[in-house]
CSV table of C-alpha atoms in Angstrom, one decimal:
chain,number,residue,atom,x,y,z
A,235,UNK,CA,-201.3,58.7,-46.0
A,236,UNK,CA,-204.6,58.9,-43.8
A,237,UNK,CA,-204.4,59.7,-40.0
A,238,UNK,CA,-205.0,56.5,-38.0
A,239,UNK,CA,-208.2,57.4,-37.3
A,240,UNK,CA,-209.4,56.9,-40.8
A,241,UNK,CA,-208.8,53.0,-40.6
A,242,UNK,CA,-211.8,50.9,-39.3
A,243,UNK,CA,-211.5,50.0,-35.2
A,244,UNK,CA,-211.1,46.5,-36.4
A,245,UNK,CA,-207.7,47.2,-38.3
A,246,UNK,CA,-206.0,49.1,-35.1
A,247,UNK,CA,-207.7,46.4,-33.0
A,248,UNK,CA,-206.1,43.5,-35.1
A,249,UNK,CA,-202.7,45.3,-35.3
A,250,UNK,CA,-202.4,45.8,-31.6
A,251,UNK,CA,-203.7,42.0,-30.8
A,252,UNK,CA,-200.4,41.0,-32.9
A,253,UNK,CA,-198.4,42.8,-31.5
A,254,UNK,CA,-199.5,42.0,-27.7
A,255,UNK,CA,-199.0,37.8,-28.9
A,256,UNK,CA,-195.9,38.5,-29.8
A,257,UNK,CA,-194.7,40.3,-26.7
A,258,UNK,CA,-196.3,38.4,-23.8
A,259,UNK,CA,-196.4,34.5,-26.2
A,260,UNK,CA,-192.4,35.0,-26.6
A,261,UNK,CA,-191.0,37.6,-24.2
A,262,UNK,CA,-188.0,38.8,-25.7
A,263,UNK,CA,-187.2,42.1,-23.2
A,264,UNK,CA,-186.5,40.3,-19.8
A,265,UNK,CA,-184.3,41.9,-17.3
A,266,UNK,CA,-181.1,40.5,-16.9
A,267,UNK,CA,-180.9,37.6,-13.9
A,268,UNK,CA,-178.5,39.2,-11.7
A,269,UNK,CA,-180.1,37.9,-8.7
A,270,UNK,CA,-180.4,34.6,-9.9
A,271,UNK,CA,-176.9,34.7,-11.3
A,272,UNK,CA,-176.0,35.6,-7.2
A,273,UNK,CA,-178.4,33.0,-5.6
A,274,UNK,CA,-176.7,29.7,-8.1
A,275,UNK,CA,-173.1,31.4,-7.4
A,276,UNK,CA,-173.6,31.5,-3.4
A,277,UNK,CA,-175.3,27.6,-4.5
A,278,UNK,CA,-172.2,26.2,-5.8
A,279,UNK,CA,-170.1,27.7,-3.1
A,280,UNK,CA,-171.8,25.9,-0.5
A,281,UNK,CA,-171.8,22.9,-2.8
A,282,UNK,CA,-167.7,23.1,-3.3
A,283,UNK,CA,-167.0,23.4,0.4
A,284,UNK,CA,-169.7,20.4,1.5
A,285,UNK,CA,-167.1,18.7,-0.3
A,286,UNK,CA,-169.5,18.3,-3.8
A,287,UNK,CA,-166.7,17.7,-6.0
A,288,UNK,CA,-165.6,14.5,-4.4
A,289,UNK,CA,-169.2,13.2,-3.2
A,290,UNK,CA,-171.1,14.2,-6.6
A,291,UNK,CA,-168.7,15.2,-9.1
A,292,UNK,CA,-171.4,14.5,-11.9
A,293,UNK,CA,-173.4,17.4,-10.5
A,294,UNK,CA,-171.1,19.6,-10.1
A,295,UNK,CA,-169.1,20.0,-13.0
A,296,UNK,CA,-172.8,20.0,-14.5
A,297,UNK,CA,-173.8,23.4,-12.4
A,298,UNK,CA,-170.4,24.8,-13.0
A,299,UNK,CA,-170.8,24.6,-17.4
A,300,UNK,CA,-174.0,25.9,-16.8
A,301,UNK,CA,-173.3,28.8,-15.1
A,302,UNK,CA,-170.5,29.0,-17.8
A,303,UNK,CA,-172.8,28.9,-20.1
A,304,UNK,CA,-175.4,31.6,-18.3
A,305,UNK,CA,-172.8,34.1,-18.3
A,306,UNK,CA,-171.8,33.5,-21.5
A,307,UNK,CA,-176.0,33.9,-22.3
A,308,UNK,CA,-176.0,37.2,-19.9
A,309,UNK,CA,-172.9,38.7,-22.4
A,310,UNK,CA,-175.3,38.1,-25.6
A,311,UNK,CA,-178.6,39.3,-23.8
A,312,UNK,CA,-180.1,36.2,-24.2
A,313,UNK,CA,-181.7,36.6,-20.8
A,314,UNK,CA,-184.2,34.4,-20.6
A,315,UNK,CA,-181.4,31.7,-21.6
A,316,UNK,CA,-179.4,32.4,-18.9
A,317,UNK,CA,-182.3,32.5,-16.4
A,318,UNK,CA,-182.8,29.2,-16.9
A,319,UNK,CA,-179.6,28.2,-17.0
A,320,UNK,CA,-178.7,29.8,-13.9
A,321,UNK,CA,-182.0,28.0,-12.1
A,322,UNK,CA,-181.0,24.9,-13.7
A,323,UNK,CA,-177.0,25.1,-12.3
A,324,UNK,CA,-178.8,26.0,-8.6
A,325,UNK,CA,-180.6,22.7,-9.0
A,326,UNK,CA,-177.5,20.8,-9.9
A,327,UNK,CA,-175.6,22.6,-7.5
A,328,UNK,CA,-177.8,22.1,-4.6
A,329,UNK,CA,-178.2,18.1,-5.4
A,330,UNK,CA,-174.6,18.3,-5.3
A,331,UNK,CA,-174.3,19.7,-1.6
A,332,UNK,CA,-176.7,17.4,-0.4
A,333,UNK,CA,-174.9,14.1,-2.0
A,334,UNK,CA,-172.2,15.3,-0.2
A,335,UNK,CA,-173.6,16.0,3.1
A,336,UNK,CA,-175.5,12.7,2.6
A,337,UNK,CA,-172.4,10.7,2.0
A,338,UNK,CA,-170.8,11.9,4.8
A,339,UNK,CA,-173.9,11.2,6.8
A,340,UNK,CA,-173.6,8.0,6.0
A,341,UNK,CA,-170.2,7.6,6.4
A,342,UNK,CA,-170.5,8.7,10.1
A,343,UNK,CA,-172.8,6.1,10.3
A,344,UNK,CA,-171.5,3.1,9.7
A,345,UNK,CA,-168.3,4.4,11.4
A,346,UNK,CA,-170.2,4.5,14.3
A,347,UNK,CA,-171.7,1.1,13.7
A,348,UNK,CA,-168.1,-0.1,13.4
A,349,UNK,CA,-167.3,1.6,16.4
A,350,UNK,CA,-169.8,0.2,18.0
A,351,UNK,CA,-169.0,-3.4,17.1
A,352,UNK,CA,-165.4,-2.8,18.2
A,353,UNK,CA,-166.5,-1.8,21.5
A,354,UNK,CA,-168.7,-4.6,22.0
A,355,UNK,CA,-166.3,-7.5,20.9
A,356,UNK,CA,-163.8,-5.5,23.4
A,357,UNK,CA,-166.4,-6.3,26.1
A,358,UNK,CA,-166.2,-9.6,25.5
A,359,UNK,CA,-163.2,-10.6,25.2
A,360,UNK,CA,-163.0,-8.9,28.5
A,361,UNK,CA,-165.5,-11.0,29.8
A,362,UNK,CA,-163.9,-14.0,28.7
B,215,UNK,CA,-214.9,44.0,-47.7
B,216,UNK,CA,-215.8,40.8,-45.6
B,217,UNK,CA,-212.1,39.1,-46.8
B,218,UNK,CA,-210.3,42.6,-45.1
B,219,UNK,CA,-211.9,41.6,-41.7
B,220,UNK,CA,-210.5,38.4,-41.9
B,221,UNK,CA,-207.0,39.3,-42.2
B,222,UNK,CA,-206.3,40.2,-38.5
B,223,UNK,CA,-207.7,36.8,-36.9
B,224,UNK,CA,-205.9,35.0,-39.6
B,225,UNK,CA,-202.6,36.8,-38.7
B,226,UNK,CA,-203.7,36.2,-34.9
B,227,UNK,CA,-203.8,32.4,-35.8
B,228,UNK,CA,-200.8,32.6,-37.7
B,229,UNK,CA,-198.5,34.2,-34.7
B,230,UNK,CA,-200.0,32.2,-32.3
B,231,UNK,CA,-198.6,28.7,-33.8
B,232,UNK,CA,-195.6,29.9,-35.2
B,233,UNK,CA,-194.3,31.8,-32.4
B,234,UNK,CA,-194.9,29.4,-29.9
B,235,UNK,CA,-194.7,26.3,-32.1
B,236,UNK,CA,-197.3,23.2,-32.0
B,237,UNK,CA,-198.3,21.6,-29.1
B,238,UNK,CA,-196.5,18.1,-27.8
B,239,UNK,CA,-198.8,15.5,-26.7
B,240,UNK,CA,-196.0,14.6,-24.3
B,241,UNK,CA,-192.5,15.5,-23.0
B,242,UNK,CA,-190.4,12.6,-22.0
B,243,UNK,CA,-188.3,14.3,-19.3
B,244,UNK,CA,-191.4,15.7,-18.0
B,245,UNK,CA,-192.3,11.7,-17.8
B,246,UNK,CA,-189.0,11.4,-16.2
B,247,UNK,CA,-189.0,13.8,-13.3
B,248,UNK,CA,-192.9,12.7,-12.8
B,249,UNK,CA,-191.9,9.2,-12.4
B,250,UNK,CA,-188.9,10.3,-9.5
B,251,UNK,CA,-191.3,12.5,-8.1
B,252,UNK,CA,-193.9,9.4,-7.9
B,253,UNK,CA,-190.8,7.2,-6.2
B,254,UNK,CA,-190.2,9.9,-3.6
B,255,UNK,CA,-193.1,10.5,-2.5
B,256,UNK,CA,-193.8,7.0,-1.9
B,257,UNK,CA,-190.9,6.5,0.1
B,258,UNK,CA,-192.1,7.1,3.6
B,259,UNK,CA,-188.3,8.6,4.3
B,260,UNK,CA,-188.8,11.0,2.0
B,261,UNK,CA,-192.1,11.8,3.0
B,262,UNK,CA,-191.5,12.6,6.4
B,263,UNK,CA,-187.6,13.6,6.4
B,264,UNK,CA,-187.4,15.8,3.6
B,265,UNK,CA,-190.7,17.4,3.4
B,266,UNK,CA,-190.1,20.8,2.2
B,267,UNK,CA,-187.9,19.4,0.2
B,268,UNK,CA,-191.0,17.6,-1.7
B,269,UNK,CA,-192.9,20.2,-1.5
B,270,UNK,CA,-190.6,22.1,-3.5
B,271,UNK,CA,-190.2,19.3,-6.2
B,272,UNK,CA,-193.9,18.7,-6.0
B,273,UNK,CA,-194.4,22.9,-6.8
B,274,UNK,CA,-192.1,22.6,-9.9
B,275,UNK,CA,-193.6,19.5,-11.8
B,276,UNK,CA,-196.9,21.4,-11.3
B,277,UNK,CA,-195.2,24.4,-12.8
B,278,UNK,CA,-194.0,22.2,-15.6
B,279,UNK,CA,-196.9,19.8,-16.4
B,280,UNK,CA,-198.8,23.4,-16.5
B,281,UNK,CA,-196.4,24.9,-19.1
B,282,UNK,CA,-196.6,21.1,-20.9
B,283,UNK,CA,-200.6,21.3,-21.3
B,284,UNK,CA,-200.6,25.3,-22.1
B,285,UNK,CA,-198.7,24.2,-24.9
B,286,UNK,CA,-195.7,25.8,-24.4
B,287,UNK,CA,-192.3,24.9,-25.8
B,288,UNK,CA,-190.4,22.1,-25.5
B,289,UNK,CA,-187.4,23.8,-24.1
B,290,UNK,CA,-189.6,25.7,-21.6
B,291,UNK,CA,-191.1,22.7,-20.0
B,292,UNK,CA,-187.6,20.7,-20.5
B,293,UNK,CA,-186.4,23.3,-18.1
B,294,UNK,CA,-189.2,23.2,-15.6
B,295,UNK,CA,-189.1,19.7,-16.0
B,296,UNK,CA,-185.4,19.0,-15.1
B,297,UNK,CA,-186.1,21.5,-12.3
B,298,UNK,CA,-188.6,19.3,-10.7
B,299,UNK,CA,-186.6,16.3,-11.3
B,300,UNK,CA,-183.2,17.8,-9.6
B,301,UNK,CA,-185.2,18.9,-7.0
B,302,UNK,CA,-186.6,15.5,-6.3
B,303,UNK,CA,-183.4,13.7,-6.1
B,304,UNK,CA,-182.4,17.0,-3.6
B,305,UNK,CA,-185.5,15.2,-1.7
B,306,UNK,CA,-184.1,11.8,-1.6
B,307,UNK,CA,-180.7,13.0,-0.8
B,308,UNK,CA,-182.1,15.1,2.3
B,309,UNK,CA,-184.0,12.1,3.1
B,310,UNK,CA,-180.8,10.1,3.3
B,311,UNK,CA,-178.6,12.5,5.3
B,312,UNK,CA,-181.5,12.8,8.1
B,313,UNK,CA,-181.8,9.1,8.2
B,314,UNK,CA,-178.1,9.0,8.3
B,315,UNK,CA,-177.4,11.7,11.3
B,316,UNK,CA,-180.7,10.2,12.7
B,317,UNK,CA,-178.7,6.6,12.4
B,318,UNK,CA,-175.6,8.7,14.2
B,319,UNK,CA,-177.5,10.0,17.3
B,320,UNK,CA,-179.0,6.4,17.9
B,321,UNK,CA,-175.7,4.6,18.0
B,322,UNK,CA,-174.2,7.6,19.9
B,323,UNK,CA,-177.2,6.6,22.6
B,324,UNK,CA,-176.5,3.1,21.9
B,325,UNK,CA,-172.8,3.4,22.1
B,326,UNK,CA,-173.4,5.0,25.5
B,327,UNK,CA,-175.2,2.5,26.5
B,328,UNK,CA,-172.7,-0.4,25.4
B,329,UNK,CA,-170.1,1.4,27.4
B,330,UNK,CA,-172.2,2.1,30.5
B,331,UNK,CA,-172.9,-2.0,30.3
B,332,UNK,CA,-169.1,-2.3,29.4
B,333,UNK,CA,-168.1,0.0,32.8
B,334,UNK,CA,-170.4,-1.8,34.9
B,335,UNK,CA,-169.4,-5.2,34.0
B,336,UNK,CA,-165.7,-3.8,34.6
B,337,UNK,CA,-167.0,-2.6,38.2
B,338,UNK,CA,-168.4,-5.9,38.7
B,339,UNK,CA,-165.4,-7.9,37.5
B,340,UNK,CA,-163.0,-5.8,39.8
B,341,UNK,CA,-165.3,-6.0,42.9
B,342,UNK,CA,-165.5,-10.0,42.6
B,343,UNK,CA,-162.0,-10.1,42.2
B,344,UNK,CA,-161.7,-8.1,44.9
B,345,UNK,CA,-163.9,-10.1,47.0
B,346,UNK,CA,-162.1,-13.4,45.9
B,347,UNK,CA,-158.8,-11.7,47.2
B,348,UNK,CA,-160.1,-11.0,50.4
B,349,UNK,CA,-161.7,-14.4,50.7
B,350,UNK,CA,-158.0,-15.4,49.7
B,351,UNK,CA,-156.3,-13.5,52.3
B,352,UNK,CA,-158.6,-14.4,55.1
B,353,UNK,CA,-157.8,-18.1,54.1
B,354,UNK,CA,-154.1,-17.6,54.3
B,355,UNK,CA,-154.4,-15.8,57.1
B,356,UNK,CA,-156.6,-19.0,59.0
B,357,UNK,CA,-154.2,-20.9,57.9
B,358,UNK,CA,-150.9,-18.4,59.0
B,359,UNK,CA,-153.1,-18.7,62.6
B,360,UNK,CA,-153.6,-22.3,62.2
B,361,UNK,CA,-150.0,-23.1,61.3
B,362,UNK,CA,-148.7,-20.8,64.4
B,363,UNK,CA,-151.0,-22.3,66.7
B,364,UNK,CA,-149.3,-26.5,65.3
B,365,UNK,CA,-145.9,-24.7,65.9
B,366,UNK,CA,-147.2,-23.8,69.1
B,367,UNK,CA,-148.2,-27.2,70.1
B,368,UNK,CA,-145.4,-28.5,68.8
B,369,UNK,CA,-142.9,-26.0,71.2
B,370,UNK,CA,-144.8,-26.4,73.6
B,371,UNK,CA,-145.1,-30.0,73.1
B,372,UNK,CA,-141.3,-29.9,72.6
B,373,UNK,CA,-140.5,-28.0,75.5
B,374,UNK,CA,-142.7,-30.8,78.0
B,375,UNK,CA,-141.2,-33.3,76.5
B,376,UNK,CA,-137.6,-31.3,76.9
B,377,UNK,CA,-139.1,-30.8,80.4
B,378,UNK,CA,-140.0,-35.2,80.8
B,379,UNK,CA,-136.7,-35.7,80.1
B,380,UNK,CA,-135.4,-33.2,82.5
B,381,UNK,CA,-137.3,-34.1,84.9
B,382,UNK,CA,-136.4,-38.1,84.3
B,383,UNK,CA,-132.7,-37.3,84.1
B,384,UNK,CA,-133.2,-35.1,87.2
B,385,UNK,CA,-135.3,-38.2,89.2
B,386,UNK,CA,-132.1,-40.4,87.5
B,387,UNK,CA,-129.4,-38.1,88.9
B,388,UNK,CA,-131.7,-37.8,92.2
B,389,UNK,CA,-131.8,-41.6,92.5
B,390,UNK,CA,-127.9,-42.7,91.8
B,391,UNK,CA,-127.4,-39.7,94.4
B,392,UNK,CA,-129.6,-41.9,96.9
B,393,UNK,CA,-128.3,-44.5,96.4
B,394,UNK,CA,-125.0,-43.8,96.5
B,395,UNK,CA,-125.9,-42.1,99.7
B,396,UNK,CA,-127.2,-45.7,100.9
B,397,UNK,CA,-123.9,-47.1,99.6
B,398,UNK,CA,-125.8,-49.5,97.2
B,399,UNK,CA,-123.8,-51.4,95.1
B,400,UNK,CA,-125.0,-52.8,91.9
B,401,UNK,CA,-125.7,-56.3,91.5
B,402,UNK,CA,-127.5,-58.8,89.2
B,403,UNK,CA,-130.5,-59.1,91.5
B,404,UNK,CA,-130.5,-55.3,92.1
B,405,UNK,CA,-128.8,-52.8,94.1
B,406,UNK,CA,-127.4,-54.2,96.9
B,407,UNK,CA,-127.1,-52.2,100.4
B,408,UNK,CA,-124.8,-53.8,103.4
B,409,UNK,CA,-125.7,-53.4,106.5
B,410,UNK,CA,-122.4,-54.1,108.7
B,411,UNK,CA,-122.5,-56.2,112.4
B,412,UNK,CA,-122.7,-53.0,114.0
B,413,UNK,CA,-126.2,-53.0,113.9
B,414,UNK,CA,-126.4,-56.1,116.3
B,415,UNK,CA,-124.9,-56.9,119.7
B,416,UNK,CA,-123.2,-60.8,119.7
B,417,UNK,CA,-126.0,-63.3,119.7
B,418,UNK,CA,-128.4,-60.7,120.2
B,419,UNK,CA,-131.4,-60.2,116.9
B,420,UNK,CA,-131.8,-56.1,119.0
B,421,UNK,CA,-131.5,-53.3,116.4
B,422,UNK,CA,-128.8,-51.0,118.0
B,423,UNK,CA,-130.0,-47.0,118.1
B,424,UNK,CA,-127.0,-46.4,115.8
B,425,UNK,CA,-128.3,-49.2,113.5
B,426,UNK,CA,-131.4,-47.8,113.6
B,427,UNK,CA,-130.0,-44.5,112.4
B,428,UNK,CA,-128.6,-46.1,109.2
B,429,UNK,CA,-131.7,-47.5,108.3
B,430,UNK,CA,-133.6,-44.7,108.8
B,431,UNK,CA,-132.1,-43.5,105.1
B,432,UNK,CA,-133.3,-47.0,103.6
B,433,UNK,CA,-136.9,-45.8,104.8
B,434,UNK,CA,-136.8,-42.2,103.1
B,435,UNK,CA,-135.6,-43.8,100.2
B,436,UNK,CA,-138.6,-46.4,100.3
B,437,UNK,CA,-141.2,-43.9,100.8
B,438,UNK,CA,-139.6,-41.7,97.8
B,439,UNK,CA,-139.7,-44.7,95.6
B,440,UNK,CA,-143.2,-46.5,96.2
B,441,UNK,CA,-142.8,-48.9,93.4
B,442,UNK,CA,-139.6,-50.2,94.5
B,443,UNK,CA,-139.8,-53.5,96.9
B,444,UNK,CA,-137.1,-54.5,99.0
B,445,UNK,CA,-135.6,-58.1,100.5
B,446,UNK,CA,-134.3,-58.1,103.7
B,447,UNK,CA,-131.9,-61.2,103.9
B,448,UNK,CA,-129.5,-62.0,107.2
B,449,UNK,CA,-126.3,-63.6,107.1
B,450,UNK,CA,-123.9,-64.9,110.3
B,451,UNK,CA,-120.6,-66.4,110.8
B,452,UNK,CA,-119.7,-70.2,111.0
B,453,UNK,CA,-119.2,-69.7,114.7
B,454,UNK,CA,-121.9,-71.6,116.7
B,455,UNK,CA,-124.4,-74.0,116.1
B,456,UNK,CA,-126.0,-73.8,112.9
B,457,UNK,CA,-129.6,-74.3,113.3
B,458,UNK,CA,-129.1,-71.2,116.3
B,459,UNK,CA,-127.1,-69.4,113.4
B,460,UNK,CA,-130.1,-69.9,111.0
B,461,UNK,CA,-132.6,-68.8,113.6
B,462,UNK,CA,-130.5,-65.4,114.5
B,463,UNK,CA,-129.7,-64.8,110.8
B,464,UNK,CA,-133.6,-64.7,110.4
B,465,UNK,CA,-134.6,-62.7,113.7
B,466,UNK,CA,-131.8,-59.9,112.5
B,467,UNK,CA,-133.7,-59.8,109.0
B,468,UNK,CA,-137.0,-59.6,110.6
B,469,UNK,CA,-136.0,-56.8,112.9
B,470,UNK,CA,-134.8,-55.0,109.8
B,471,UNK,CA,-138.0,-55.6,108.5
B,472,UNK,CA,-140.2,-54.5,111.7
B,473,UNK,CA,-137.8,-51.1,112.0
B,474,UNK,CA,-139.0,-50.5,108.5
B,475,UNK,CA,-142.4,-51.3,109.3
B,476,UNK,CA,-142.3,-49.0,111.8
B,477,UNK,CA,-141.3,-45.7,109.6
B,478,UNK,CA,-144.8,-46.7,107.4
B,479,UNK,CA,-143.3,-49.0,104.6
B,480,UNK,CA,-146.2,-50.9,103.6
B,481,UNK,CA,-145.6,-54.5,104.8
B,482,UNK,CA,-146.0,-56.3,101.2
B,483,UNK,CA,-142.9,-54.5,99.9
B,484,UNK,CA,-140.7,-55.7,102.5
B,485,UNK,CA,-139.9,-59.3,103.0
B,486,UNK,CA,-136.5,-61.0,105.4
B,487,UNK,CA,-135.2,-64.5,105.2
B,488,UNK,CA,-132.5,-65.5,107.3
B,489,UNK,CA,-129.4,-67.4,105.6
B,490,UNK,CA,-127.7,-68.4,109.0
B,491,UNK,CA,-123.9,-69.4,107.8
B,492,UNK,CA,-124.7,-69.4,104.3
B,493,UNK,CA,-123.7,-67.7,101.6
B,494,UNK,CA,-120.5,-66.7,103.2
B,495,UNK,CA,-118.5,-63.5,101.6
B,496,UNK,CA,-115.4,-63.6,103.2
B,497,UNK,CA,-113.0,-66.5,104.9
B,498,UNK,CA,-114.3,-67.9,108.2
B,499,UNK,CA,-110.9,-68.7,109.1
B,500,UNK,CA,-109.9,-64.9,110.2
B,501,UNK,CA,-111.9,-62.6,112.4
B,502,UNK,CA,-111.7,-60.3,109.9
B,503,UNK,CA,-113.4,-62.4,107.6
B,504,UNK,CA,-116.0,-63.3,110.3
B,505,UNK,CA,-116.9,-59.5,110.5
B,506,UNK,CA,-117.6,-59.4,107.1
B,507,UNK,CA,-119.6,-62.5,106.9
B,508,UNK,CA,-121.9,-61.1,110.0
B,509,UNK,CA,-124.0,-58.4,108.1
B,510,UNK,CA,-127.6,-58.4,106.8
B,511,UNK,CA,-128.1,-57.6,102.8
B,512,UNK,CA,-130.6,-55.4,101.4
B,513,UNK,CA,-131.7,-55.7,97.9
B,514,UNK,CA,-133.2,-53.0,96.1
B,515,UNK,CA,-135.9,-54.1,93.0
B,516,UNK,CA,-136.1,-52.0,90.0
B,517,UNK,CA,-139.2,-49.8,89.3
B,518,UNK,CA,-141.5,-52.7,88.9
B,519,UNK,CA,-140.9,-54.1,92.2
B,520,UNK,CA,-139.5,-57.3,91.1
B,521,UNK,CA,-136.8,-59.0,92.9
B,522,UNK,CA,-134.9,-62.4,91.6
B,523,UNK,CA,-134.8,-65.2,93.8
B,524,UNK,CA,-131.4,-66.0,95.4
């Protein structure tokens, strides 16, 4: 076998140029997501006690499988996977809170309106 | 040597499509979460209560619709894509709860206000009532006063009329006393007084000074009593001659009448008449009788003066 500077430039440039578009075009050595893993976690707390699995169980039960499913990605390496996964399950999991602080919003609301109503009729019948 | 230059942009070309697959002309979640973010942010709500919110959704359908038209994979900008998408609805739901609390804090004002209306009505309420109940209680009280001052008048009223009667009862009481006093007698033409022949010497029409006396109480009793009227009438015996008889009988009444006269009895409440032998209340026959029959008869009227005729 020749040393490798006995092949043309052209060669080593082509063999490094495949090698870059296969590093940076599909990524296959990303770190773990640990932080993400920490930030959906912290997520779906907040979403569980804003009361998400009554006000938007849809949305929850969605974040939880997919942080299931995340961790499960984590355990094979598949990184990237579970990144996306995990950002995916924050998404869910913040709708989630916000149903849930939304509906209760609204519930406060019209409770309010109803008090409000009560209050007034009161009056008048008072006046009467 | 021209075909060995080749090779390495042919396996360039080659890794490029294989490893990151063809390019999609479209990516119908991408089309999804474009059309929420379109909804959103043409929903002034959204817009202005959820704003960072947006901005957030806004950043990650870039992010995607970048990844869609550098061709990368479907997975890839399915991810990004339902990203942007959750994030939008996070948008409208943040939009919803502001609108919601901001819907809280204006009825809190609102109720405030309903109650401050509902307390002052309450004020105003207990302050007419209150001013009804006084209005009441001065009425009741006018008429308390009013009533005490008719049950006034009527004791008072009572006790003048008590004090009429008294009074009549006492003038009644005072007059039967004078009268008795006089010796009066009661008689169908009125009380009747008799003066005895004492008052007279035989055949002589003089008042005696002890007559005079007598009649003296006949006067008092006259001047107490203006309303009453008397008759002075004058009576003698059947001795004699009766046309002399008639003539004495009348002197005697009228010197009853001129003794009265003479104590300040007006003169048209006394009137005499002389009877001379008639009329005649005892026997004739017997001195004693005679004595009787001598005398001179005073009648009393009632209040209105009146006398009847003989």
């Amino acid at each position: 076998m020749n040393n490798i500077s006995s092949y043309p430039w052209y060669r080593v440039a082509g063999a490094i140029g495949c090698a870059a578009v296969f590093i940076t075009g599909c990524a296959t050595n990303l770190p773990p997501p640990t932080e993400q893993l920490a930030v959906t976690k912290s997520a779906l707390d907040n979403a569980v006690s804003a009361g998400g699995n009554e006000f938007a169980a849809v949305e929850m039960r969605a974040a939880q499988e997919k942080l299931e499913r995340a961790n499960q990605a984590v355990a094979k390496e598949d990184y990237l996977t579970a990144r996306r996964l995990a950002e995916e399950a924050q998404a869910d999991a913040r709708l989630a809170e916000k149903k849930a602080d939304s509906a209760k919003a609204q519930k406060a609301a019209v409770a309010m309106q109803d008090d409000i109503r009560v209050l007034r009729e009161e009056i008048n019948r008072k006046t009467k | 040597m021209k075909n060995h230059r080749l090779i390495p942009i042919t396996l360039i070309a080659a890794a490029v499509l294989a490893g990151c697959s063809s390019l999609p002309a479209s990516n119908s979640l991408l089309d999804q979460a474009r059309s929420d973010y379109n909804t959103a942010q043409a929903n002034p709500q959204v817009a202005t209560l959820a704003a960072g919110e947006l901005k957030q959704a806004s950043e990650s359908l870039d992010k995607a619709n970048n990844a869609l038209s550098k061709g990368e994979k479907s997975d890839t900008v399915d991810h990004l894509a339902y990203v942007a998408k959750q994030q939008t609805a996070i948008a409208q739901e943040t939009a919803k709860q502001k609108a919601a609390e901001l819907a809280v804090a204006n009825a809190n004002a609102e109720r405030d206000k309903v109650r401050l209306a509902a307390r002052t009505q309450e004020a105003d309420v207990a302050q007419r009532s209150a001013e009804v109940s006084q209005r009441e209680a001065e009425k009741s009280q006018r008429q308390a006063v009013a009533e005490r001052q008719v049950a006034n008048a009527a004791l008072v009223d009572a006790q003048s009329a008590r004090q009429q009667t008294q009074d009549a009862e006492a003038r009644s009481r005072d007059l039967e006393a004078q009268l008795k006093d006089l010796q009066a007698k009661k008689t169908d033409r009125g009380m009747l007084i008799t003066l005895g022949d004492v008052l007279f010497d035989t055949n002589h029409a003089q008042l005696k000074s002890g007559g005079l006396r007598n009649l003296q109480k006949l006067g008092d009793f006259l001047k107490r009593y203006p309303q009453r009227t008397v008759m002075i009438e004058g009576f003698t015996d059947s001795t004699g001659g009766n046309i002399r008889n008639m003539e004495l009988s009348d002197q005697r009444a009228a010197s009853v009448r001129t003794a009265m006269l003479d104590m300040g009895i007006a003169s048209e409440r006394i009137t005499s008449r002389g009877y001379g032998e008639s009329y005649p209340v005892a026997d004739n026959k017997t001195s004693a009788g005679r004595q009787l029959n001598r005398r001179v008869e005073i009648i009393i009227s009632d209040d209105g003066g009146k006398i009847a005729p003989r």
